[in-house]
Tab-separated table of C-alpha atoms in Angstrom:
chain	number	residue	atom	x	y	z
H	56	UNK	CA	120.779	165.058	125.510
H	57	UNK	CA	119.213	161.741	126.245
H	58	UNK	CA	119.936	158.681	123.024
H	59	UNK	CA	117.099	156.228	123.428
H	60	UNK	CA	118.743	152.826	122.505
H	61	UNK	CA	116.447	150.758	119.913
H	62	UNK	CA	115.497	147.621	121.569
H	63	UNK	CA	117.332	144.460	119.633
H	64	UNK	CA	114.492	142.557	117.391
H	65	UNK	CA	113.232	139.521	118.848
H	66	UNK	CA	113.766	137.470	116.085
H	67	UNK	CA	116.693	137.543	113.344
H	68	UNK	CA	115.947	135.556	110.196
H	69	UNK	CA	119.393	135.378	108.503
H	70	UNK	CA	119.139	134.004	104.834
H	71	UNK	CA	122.424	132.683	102.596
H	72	UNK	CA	122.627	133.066	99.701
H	73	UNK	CA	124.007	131.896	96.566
H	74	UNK	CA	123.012	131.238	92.932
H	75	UNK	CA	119.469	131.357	93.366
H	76	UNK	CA	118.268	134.469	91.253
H	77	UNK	CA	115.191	132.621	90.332
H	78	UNK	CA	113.991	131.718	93.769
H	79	UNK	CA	115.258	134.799	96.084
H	80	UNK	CA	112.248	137.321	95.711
H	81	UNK	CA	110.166	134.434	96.886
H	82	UNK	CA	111.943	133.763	99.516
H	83	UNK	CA	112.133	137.106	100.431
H	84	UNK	CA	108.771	138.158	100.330
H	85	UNK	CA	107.512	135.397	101.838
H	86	UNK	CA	109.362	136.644	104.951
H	87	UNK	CA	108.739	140.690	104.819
H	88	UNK	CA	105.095	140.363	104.055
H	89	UNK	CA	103.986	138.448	106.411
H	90	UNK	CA	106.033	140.588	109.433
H	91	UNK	CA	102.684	141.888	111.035
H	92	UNK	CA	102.688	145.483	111.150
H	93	UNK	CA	103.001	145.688	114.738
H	94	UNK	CA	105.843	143.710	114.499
H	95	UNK	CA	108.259	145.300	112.198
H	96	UNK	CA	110.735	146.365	114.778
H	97	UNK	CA	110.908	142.362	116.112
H	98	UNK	CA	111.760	140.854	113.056
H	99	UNK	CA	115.367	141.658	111.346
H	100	UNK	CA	116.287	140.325	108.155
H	101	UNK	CA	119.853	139.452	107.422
H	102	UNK	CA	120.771	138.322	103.934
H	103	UNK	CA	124.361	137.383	103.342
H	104	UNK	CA	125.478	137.326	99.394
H	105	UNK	CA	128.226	134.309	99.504
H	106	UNK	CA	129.658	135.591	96.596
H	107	UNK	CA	127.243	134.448	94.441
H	108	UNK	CA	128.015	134.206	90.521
H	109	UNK	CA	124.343	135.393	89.231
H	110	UNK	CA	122.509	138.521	89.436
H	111	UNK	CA	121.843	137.919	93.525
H	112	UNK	CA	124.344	140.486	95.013
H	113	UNK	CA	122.214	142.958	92.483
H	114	UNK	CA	118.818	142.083	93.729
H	115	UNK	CA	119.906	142.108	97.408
H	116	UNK	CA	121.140	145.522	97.150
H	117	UNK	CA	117.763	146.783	95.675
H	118	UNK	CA	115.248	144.866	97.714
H	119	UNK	CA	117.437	146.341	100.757
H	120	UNK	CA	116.933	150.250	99.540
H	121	UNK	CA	113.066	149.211	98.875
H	122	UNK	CA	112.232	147.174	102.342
H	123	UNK	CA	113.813	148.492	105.715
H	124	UNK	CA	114.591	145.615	108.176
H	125	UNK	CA	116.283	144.009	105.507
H	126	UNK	CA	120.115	143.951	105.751
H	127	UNK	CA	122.465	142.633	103.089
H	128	UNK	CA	126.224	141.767	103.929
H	129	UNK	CA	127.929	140.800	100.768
H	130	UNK	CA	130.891	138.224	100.562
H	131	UNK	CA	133.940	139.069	98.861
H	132	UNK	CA	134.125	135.181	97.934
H	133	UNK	CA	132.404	132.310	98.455
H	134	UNK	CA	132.981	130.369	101.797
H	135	UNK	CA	130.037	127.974	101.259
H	136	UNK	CA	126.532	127.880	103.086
H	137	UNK	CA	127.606	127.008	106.782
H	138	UNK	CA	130.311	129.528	107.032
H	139	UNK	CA	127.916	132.365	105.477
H	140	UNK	CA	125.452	131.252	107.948
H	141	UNK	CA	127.956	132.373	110.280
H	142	UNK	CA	128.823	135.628	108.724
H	143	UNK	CA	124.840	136.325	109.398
H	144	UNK	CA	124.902	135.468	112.582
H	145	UNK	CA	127.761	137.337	113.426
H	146	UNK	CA	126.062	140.571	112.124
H	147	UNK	CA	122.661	139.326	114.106
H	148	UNK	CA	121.289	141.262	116.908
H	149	UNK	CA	118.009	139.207	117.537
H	150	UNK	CA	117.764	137.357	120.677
H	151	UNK	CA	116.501	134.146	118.536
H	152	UNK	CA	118.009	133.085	115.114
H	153	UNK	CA	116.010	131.345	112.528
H	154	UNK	CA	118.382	130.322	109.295
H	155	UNK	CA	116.270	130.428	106.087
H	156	UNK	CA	117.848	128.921	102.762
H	157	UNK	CA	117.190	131.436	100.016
H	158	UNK	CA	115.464	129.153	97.492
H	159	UNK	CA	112.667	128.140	99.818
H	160	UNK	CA	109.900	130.061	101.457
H	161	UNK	CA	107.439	130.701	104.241
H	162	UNK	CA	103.574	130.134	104.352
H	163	UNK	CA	101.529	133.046	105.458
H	164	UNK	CA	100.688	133.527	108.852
H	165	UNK	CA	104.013	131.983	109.941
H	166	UNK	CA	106.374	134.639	111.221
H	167	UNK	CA	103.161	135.593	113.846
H	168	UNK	CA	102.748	132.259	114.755
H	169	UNK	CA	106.565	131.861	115.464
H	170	UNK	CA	106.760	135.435	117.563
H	171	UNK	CA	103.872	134.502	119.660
H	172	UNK	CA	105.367	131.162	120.600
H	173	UNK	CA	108.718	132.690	121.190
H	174	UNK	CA	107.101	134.922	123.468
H	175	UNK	CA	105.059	132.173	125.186
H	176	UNK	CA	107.486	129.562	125.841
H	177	UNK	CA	110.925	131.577	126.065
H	178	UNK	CA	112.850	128.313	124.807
H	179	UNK	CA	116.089	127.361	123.896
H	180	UNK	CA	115.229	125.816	120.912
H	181	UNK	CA	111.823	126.242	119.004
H	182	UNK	CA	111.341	123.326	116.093
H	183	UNK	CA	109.141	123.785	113.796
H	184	UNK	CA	107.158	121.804	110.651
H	185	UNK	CA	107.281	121.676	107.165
H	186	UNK	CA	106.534	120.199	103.975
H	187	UNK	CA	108.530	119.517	100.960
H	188	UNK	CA	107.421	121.166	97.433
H	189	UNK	CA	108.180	119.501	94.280
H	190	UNK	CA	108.276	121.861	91.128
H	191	UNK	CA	104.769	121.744	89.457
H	192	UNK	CA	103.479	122.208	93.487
H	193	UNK	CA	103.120	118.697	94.238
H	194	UNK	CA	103.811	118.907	98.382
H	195	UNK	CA	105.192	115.714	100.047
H	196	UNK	CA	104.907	115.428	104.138
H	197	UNK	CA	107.843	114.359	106.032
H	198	UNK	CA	107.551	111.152	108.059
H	199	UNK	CA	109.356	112.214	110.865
H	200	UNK	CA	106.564	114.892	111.388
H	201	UNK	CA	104.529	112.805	113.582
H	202	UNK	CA	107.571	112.993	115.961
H	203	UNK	CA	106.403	116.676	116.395
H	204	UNK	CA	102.720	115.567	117.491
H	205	UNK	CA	101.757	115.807	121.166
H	206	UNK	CA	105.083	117.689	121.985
H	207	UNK	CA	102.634	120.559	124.332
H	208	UNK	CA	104.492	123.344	126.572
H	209	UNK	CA	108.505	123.270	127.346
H	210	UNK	CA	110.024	120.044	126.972
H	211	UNK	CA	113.928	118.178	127.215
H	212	UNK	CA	115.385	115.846	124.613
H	213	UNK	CA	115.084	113.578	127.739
H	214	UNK	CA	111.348	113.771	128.169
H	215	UNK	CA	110.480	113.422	124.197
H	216	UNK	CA	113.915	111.635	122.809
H	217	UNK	CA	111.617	110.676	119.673
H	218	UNK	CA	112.487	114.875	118.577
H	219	UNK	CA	116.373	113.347	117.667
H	220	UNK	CA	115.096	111.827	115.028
H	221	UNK	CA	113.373	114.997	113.652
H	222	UNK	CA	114.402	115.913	110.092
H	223	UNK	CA	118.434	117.662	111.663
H	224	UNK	CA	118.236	120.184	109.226
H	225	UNK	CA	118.977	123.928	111.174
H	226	UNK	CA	116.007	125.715	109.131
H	227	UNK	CA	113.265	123.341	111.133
H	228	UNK	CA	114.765	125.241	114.584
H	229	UNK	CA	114.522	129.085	115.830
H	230	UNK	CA	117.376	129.166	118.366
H	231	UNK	CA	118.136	131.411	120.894
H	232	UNK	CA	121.261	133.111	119.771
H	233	UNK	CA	123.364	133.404	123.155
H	234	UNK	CA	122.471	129.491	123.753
H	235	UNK	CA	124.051	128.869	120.581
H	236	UNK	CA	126.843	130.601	121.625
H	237	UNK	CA	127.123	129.046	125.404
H	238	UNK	CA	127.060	125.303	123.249
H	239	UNK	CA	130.128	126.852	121.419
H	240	UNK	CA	128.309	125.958	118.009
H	241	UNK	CA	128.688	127.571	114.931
H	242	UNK	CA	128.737	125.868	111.389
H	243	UNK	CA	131.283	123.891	109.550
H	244	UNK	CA	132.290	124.229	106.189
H	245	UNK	CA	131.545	121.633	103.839
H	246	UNK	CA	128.292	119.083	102.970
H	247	UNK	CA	126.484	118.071	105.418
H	248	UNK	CA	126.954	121.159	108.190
H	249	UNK	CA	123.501	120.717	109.718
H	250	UNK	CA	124.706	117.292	111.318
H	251	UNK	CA	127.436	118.759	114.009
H	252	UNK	CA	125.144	121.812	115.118
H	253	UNK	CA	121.013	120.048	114.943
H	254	UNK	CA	122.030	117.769	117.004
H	255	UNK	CA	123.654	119.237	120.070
H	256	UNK	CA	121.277	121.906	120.001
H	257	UNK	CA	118.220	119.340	121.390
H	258	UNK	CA	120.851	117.574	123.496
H	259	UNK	CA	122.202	121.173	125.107
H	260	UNK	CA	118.628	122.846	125.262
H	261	UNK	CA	116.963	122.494	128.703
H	262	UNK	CA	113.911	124.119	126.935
H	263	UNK	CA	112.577	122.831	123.932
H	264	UNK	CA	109.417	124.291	122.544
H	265	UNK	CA	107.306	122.710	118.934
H	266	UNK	CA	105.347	124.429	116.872
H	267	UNK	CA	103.271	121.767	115.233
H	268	UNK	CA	102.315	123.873	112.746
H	269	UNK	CA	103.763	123.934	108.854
H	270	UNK	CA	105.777	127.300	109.171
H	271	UNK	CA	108.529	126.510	106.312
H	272	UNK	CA	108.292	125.277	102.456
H	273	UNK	CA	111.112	123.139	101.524
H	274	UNK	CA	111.813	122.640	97.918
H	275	UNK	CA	112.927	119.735	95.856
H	276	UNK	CA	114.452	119.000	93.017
H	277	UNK	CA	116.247	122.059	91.916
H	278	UNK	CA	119.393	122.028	90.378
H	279	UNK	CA	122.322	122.297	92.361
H	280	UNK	CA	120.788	121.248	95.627
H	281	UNK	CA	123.099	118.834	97.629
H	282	UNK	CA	119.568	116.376	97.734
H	283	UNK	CA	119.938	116.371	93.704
H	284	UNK	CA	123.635	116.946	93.139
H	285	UNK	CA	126.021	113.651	92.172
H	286	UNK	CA	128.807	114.757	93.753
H	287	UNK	CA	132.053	113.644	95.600
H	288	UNK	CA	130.749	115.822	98.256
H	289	UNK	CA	129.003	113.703	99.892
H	290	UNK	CA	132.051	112.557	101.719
H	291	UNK	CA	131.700	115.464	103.647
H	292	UNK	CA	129.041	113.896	105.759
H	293	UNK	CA	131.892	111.697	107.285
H	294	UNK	CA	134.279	114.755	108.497
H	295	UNK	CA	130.851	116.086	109.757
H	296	UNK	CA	129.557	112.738	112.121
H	297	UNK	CA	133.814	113.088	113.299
H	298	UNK	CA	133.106	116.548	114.333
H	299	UNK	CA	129.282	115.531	116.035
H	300	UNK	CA	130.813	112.260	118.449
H	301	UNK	CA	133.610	114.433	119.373
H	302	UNK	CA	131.448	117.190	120.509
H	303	UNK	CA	129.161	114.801	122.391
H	304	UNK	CA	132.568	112.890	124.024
H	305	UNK	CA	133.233	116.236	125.159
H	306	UNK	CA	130.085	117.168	126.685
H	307	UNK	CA	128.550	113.758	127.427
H	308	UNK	CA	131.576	111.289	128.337
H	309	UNK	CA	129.311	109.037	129.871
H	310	UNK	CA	128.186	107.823	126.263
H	311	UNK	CA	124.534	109.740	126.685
H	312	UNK	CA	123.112	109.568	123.264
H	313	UNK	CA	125.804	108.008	121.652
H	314	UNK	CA	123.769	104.602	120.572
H	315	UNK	CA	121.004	107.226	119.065
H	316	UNK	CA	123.400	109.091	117.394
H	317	UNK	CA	124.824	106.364	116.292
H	318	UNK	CA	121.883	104.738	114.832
H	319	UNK	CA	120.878	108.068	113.247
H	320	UNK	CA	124.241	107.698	111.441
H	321	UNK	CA	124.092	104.610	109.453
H	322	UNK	CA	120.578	105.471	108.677
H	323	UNK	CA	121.876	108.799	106.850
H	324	UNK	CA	124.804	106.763	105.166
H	325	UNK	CA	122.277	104.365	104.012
H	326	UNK	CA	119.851	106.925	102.401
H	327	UNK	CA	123.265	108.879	100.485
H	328	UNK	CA	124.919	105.391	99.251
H	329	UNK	CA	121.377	103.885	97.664
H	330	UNK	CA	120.194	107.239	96.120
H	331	UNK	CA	121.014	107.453	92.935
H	332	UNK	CA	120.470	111.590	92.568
H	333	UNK	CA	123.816	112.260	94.767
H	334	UNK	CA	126.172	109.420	94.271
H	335	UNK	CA	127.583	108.401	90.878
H	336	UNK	CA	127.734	103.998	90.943
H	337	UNK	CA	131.661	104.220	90.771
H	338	UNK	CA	131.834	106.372	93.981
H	339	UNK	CA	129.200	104.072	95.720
H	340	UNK	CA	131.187	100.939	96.992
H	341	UNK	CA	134.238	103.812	98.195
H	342	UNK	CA	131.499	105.408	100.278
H	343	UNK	CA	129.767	102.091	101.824
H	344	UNK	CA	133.495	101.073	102.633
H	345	UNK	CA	133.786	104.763	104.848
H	346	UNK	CA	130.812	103.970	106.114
H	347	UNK	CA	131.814	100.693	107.804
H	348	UNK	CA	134.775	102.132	108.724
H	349	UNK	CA	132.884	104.804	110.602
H	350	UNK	CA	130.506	102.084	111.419
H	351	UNK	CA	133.417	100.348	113.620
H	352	UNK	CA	134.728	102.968	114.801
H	353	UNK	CA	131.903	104.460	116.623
H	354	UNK	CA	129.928	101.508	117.271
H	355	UNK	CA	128.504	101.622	121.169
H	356	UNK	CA	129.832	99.306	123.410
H	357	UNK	CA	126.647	98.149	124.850
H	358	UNK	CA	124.755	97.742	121.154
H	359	UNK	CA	122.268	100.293	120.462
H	360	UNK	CA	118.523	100.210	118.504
H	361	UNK	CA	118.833	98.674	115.457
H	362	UNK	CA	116.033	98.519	112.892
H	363	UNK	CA	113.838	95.454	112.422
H	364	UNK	CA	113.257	93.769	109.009
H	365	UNK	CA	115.234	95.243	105.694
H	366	UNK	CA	116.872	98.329	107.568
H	367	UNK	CA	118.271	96.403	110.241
H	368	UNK	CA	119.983	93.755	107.849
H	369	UNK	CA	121.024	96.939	105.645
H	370	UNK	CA	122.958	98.003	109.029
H	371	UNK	CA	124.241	94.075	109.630
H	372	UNK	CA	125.952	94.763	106.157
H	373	UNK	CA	127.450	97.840	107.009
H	374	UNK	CA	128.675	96.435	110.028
H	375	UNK	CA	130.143	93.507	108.490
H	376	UNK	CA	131.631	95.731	105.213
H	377	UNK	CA	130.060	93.241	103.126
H	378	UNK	CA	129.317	95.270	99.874
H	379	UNK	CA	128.510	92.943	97.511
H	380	UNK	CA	125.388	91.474	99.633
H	381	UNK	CA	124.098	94.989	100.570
H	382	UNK	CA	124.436	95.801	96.283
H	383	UNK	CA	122.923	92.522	95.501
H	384	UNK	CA	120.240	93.166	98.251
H	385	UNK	CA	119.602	96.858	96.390
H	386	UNK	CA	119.004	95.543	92.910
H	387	UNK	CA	116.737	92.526	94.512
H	388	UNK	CA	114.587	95.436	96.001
H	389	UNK	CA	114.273	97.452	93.399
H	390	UNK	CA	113.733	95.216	90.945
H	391	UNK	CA	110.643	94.473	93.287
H	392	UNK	CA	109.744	97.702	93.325
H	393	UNK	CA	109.678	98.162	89.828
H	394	UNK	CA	107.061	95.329	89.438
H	395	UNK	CA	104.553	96.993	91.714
H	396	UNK	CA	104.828	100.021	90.189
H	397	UNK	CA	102.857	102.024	89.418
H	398	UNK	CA	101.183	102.938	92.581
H	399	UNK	CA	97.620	104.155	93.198
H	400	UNK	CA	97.402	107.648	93.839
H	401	UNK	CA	96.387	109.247	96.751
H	402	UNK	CA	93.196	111.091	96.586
H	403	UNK	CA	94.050	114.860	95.960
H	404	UNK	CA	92.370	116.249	99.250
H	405	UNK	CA	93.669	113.399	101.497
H	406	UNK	CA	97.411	113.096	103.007
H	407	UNK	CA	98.718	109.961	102.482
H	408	UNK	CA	97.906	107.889	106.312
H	409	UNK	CA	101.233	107.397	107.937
H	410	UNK	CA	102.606	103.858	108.491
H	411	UNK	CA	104.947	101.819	110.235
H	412	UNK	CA	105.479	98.780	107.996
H	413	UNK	CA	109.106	98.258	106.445
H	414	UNK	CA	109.145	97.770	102.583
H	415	UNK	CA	109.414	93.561	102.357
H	416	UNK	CA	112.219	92.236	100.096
H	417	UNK	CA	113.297	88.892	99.490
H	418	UNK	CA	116.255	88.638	101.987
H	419	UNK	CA	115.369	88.830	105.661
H	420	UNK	CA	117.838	89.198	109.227
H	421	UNK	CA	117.711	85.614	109.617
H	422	UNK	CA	120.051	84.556	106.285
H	423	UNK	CA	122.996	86.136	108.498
H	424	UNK	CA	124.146	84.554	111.292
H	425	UNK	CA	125.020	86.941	114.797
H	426	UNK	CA	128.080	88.561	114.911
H	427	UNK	CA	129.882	90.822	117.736
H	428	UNK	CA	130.328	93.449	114.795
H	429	UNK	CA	126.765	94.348	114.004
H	430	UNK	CA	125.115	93.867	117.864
H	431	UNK	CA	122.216	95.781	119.037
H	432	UNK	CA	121.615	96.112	122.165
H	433	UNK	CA	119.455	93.549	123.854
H	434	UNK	CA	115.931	94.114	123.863
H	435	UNK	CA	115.908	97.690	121.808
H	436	UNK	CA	113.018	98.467	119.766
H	437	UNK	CA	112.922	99.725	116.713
H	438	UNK	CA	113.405	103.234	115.530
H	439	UNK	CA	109.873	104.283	113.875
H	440	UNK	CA	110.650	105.941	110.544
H	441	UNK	CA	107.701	106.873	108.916
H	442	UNK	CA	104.383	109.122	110.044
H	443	UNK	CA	102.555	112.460	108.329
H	444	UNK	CA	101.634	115.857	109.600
H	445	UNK	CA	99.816	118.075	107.341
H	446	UNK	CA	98.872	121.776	106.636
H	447	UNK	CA	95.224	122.838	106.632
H	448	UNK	CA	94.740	122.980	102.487
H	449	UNK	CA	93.413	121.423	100.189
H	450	UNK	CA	97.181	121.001	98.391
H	451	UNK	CA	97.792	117.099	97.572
H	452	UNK	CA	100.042	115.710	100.168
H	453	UNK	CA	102.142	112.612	99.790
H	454	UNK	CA	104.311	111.066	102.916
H	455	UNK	CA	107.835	111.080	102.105
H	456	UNK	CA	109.623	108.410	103.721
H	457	UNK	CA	112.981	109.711	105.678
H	458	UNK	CA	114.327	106.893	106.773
H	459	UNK	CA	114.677	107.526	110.850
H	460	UNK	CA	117.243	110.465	111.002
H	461	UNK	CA	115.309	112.878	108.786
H	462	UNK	CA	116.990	112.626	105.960
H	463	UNK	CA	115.747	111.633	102.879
């Protein structure tokens, strides 16, 4: 007797999950409904129940006995969202990986779109687009969507660096499972686990593909997101940038993409320690202070691209641990802000045009004098921060500013 092996799915989606009963059947249908029919047996879903304290574990289990192709490995306690990543890749047999968090979706017509490129361009690495969703459906594009634009065929980091500064979030990538695995990445626990594995994954891949095309819906502003959560937690992101220079000290000793990194990194510890939805004020000098420390510790010996105009003194400040000028520097520019508000709204069929200015405020990089401690290096330009990309519909779109590293 002859056993016919089943060929492994081209594509495993694995999806985490954990206390989002009122999101996870529309996450979940968004992904099995729009598998093509031809393409059921390339597309496996793999949900992993991380413990989760609401009724999740019980819808799992009965969307599983309803829709085939849809596995469910349940937890026996929570480990947090990178390590049950893990646990679904572990169980994956696709030759690509695509991780989808369980309280966003997908827009129709996306898994297709993502099977035919996968086919196409046989990549490494396949990043794709998105937009953010506010609850009442406004939908905000992300600036660092542009960075996607004009990215045609199989690419390197090397031949389009501008894709570092992509949004590093792992859902905006469909990764080829045994490159993952050749990197030696897998996810950390803790805050923050997208920053040790987005990155090396561009740096590693030797063949990067884009799909400039929306193919995931990103929502805001629920409760209990780490965007929207005051929290301690957002120390984490500190262990996290340890783990990310080690790994490229290791694999790049030369210092290749260090001063990028680098810059990516006070950008990120700039958006946590002014938003006011993730730290409370009495944790925000502690985490500037870790932030200059990490600041000194990391800086690049030749300088690296720092920012013009308000951003770049921002990172002088950093540099130079000087707290109370960055806080008197916040409350100067927001106090400015409030004046101009309120802003005229876009026009409901029209994304908002991209643009490159940096928000004026009434300090500029001349009021501090050079210093070895905040250097950039000579002649760099200026990472662009802001641009728009936008999804055929006649949805209002706003641009979202993220601030250079993709994260808002």
């Amino acid at each position: 007797m002859v056993i016919e092996q089943t060929p492994a799915p081209l594509l495993s989606i694995v999806v985490p999950v954990y206390g989002v009963e009122a999101y996870l059947r529309q996450c979940l249908d968004s992904i099995h409904s729009d598998i093509p029919a031809g393409e059921v047996a390339s597309v496996e879903v793999v949900a992993v129940d991380d413990a989760s304290p609401d009724r999740c574990g019980e819808l799992l289990r009965g969307y599983a006995a309803e829709h085939p192709g849809v596995r469910v490995l349940h937890l026996e306690s929570n480990v947090g969202l990178g390590p049950a990543r893990n646990a679904g890749l572990d169980v994956a047999t696709g030759r690509y990986v695509w991780f989808v968090d369980s309280d966003d979706w997908l827009p129709p017509g996306t898994i297709a779109a993502v099977l035919e490129r996968l086919r196409a361009d046989r990549p490494d690495v396949m990043m794709v687009d998105h937009l953010r969703v506010h609850e009442g459906g406004r939908r905000e594009v992300d600036a660092s969507s542009r960075l996607l634009r004009g990215a045609t065929g199989v690419v390197r980091l090397t031949d389009r660096s501008q894709l570092l500064r992509v949004q590093h979030t792992a859902w905006n990538k469909v990764v080829r499972r045994e490159f993952m695995a050749e990197l030696g990445l897998r996810f950390h626990p803790g805050w923050y686990e997208d920053i040790p594995f987005s990155h090396p994954l561009l740096i590693g891949a030797e063949r990067i593909s884009v799909l400039d095309r929306v193919c995931y819906l990103y929502r805001q502003g629920r409760q209990g997101a780490i965007t929207s959560t005051r929290s301690g937690r957002h120390f984490d992101s500190f262990a996290q940038y340890d783990r990310l220079f080690a790994w490229l000290r290791q694999r790049h000793p030369d210092g290749r993409w260090h001063a990028e990194l680098f810059a990516l990194m006070v950008n990120h510890f700039l958006v946590v320690v002014g938003n006011d939805d993730r730290l409370h004020p009495h944790l925000r000098k502690g985490f500037f202070r870790r932030a200059a420390a990490h600041y000194r510790r990391y800086l690049p010996s030749g300088g690296y691209p720092r920012p013009g105009g308000v951003a770049g003194l921002k990172h002088r400040l950093v540099g130079r641990n000087n707290y109370l000028a960055y806080a008197a520097l916040r409350r100067t520019h927001r106090a400015t802000a409030r004046l101009r508000s309120p802003a005229t709204p876009a026009s409901p069929a029209t994304p908002t045009a991209p643009t490159d200015s940096t928000p004026p405020a009434s300090p500029t990089d001349s009021a501090l004098p050079a210093s070895p401690a905040d250097s950039a290096a000579p002649g760099a330009a200026s990472t662009p921060t802001t641009g728009a990309g936008t999804e055929p519909d006649t949805t209002h779109h706003r641009l979202v500013q993220t601030h250079g590293n993709g994260s808002q």
